[in-house]
Short mmCIF file of C-alpha atoms in Angstrom, two decimals:
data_model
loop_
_atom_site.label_atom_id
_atom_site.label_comp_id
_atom_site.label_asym_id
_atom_site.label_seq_id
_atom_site.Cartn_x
_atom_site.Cartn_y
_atom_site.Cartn_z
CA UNK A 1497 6.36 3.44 -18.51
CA UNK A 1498 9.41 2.97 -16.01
CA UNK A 1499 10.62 -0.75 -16.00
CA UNK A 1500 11.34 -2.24 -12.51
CA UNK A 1501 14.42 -4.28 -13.06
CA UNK A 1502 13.74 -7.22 -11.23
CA UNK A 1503 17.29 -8.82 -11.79
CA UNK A 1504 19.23 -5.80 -9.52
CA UNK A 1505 19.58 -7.30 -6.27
CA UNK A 1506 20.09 -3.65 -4.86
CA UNK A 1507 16.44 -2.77 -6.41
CA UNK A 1508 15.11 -0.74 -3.63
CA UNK A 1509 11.07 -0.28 -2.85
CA UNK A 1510 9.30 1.71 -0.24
CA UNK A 1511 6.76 -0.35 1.44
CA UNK A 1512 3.81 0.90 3.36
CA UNK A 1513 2.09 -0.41 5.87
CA UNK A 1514 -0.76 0.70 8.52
CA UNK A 1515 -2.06 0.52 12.18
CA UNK A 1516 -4.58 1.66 14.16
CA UNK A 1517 -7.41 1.75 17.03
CA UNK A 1518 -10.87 1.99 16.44
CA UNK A 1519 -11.06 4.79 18.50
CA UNK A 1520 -8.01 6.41 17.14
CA UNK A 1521 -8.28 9.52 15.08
CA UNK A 1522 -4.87 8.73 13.09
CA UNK A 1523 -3.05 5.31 12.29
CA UNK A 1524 0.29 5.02 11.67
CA UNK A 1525 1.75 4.98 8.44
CA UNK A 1526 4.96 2.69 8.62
CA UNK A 1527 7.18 2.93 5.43
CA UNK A 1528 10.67 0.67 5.25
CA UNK A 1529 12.88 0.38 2.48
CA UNK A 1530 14.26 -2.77 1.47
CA UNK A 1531 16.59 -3.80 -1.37
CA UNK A 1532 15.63 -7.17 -3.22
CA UNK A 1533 17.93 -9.06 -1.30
CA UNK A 1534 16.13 -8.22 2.03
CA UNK A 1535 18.60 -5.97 3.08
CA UNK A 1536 16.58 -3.18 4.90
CA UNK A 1537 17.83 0.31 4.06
CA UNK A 1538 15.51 2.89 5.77
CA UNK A 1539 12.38 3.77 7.76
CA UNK A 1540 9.77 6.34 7.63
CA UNK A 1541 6.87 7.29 9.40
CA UNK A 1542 3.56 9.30 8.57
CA UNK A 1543 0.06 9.26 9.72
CA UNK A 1544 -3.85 9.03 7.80
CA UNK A 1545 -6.79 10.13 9.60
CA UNK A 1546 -9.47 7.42 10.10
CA UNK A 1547 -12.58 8.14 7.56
CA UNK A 1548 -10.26 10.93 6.55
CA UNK A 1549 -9.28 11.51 2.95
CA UNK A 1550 -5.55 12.71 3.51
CA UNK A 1551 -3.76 8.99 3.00
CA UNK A 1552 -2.33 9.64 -0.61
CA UNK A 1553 -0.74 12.96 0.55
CA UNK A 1554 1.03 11.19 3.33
CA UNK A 1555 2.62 8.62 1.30
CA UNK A 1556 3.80 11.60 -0.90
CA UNK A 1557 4.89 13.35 2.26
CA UNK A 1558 6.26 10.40 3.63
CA UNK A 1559 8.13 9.58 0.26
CA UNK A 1560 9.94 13.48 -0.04
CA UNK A 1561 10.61 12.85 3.65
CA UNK A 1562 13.10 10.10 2.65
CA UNK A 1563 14.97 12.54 0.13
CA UNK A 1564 15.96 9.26 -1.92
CA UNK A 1565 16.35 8.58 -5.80
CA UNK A 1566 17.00 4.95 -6.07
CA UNK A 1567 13.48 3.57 -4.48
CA UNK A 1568 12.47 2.20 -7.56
CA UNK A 1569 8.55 1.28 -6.77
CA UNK A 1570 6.20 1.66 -3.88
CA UNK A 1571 4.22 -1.17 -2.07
CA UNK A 1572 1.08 -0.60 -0.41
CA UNK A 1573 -0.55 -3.07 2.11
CA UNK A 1574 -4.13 -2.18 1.05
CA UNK A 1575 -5.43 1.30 -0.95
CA UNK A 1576 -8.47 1.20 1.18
CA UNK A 1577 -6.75 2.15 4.72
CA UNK A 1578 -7.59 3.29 7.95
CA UNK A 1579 -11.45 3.46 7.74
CA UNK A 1580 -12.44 4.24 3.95
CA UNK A 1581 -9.32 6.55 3.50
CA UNK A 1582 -9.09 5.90 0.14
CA UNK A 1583 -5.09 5.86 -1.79
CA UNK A 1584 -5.48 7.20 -5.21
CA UNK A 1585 -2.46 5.02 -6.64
CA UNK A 1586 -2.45 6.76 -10.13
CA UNK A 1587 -1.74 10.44 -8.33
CA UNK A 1588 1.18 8.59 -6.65
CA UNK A 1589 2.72 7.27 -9.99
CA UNK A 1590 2.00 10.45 -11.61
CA UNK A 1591 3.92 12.74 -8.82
CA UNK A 1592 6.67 9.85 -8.54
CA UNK A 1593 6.93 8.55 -12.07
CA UNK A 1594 7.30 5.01 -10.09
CA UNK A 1595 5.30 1.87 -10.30
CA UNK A 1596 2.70 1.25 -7.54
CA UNK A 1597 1.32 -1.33 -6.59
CA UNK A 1598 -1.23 -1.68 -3.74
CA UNK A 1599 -1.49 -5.46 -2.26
CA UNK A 1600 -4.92 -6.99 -0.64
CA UNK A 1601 -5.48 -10.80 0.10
CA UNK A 1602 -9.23 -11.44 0.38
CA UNK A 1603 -12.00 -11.85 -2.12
CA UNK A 1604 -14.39 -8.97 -1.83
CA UNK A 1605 -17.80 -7.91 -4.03
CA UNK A 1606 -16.89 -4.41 -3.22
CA UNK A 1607 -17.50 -2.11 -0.63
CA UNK A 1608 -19.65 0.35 -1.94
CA UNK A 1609 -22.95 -0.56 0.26
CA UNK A 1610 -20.72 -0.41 3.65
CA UNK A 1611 -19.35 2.80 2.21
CA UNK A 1612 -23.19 4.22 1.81
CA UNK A 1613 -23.66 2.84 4.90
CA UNK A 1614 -20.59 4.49 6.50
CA UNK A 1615 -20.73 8.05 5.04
CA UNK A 1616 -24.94 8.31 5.18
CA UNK A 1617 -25.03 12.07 4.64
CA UNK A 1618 -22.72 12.42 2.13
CA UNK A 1619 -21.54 9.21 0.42
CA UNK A 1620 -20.64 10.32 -3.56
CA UNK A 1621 -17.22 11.45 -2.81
CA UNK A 1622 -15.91 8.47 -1.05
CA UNK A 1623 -17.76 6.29 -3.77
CA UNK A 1624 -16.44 7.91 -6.80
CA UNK A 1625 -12.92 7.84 -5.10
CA UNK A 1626 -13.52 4.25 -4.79
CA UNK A 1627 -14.49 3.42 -8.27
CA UNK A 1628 -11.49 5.20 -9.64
CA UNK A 1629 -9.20 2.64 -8.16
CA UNK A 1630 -11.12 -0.40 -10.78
CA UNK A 1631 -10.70 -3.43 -10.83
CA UNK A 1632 -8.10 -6.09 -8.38
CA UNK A 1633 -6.78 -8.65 -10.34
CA UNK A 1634 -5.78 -11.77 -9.06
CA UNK A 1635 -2.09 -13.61 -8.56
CA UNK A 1636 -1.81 -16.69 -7.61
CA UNK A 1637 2.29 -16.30 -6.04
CA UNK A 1638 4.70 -19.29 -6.32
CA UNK A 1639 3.75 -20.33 -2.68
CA UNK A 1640 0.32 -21.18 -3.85
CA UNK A 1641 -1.23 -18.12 -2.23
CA UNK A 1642 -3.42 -15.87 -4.27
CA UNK A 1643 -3.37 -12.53 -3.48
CA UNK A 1644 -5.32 -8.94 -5.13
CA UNK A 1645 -2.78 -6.46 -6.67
CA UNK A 1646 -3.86 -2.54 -8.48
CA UNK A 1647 -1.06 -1.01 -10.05
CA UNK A 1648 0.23 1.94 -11.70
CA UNK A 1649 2.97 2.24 -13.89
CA UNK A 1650 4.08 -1.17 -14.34
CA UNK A 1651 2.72 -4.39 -16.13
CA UNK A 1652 0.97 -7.26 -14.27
CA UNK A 1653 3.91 -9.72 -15.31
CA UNK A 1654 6.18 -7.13 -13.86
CA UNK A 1655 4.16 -7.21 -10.57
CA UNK A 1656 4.16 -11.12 -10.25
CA UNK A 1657 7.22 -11.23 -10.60
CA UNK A 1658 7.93 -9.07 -8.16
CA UNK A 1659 6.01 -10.18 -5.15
CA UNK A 1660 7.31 -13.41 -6.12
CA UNK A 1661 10.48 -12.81 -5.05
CA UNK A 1662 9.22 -10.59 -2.16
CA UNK A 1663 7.36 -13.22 -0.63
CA UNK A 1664 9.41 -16.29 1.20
CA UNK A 1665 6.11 -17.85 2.58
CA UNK A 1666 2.36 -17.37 2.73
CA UNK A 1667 1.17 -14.20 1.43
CA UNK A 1668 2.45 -11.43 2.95
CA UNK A 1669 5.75 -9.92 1.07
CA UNK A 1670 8.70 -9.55 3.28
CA UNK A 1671 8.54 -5.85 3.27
CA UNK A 1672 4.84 -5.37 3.70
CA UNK A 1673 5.33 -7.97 6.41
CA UNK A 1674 7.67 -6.21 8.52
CA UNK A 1675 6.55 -2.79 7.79
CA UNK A 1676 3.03 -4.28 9.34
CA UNK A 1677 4.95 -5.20 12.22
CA UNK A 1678 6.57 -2.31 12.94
CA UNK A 1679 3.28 0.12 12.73
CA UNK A 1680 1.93 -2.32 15.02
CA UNK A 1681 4.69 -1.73 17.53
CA UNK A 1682 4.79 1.54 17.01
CA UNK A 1683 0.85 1.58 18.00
CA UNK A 1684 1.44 -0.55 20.99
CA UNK A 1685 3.78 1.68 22.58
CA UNK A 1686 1.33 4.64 22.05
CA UNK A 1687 3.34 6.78 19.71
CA UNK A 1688 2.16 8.91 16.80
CA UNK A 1689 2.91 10.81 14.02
#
């Protein structure tokens, strides 16, 4: 297992973030890199079909696309994504050999029944995607915020810390934050990918 070495202040991460219309057949996949002191060091862009089954390939697409060495770990607003497009986080950290770590920051029972409901012809696929992912855990981050973390590669110590000292207020890490908020401007202006 890779360590992430939380004290570089040049670490660099990939962080990916979505947005989309209901009525949208894609959403946009917005991926920034940002070193641990905030300093943003790249963009990239990619695309998931809604209810498609394509999202994990686009992150992997996305990350080649960057033709970097030093990211050091990805971060993934969510591994359920644009309408049950489901990220298989281990396949990542097994083609990238680098932690993974997908972020979520509700309580949930599962989603399984809206799933069945969802997919009515043909639900097994999507479900036994979803059950590979197990288990969220839970972190409670120094601003008093808990928040629901998977990960690959990497220890959950290792991922407090990190989104620790990712996140200056509320929830939301810095570079999920701003990822987010690109995509979304990105959608508002119409463009695609």
């Amino acid at each position: 297992m890779r360590s992430i070495h939380l004290e570089k202040k040049g670490l660099r991460g990939l962080a990916i973030a979505e947005s989309f219309r209901q009525n949208s057949e894609r959403s946009i996949l917005s991926g920034l890199v940002m070193r641990m002191d905030f300093v943003i060091d790249g963009f990239v862009f990619g695309s998931a079909a809604l209810e498609g089954n394509d999202a994990t390939d686009q992150i992997l697409h996305m990350y080649k696309e960057l033709c970097r060495s030093d990211i050091s770990y990805i971060l993934i607003s969510g591994v359920i994504i644009s309408m049950y497009n489901i990220i298989d986080i281990k396949k990542l950290h097994d083609h990238l050999q680098i932690p993974v770590i997908g972020i979520t920051y509700n309580e949930s029972n599962g989603i399984k029944d809206e799933i069945k409901h969802h997919f009515q012809k043909y639900p097994e696929s999507k479900i036994n995607e979803y059950e590979k992912l197990g288990k969220r855990e839970r972190i409670t981050l120094h601003t008093s915020y808990d928040i629901f973390v998977r990960y690959q590669g990497c220890t959950i110590n290792e991922v407090k810390q990190l989104l620790n000292k990712l996140t200056l207020q509320g929830s939301i890490p810095e570079p999920i934050r701003i990822s987010h908020l690109i995509a979304n401007a990105l959608l508002q202006k119409g463009l695609s990918f």
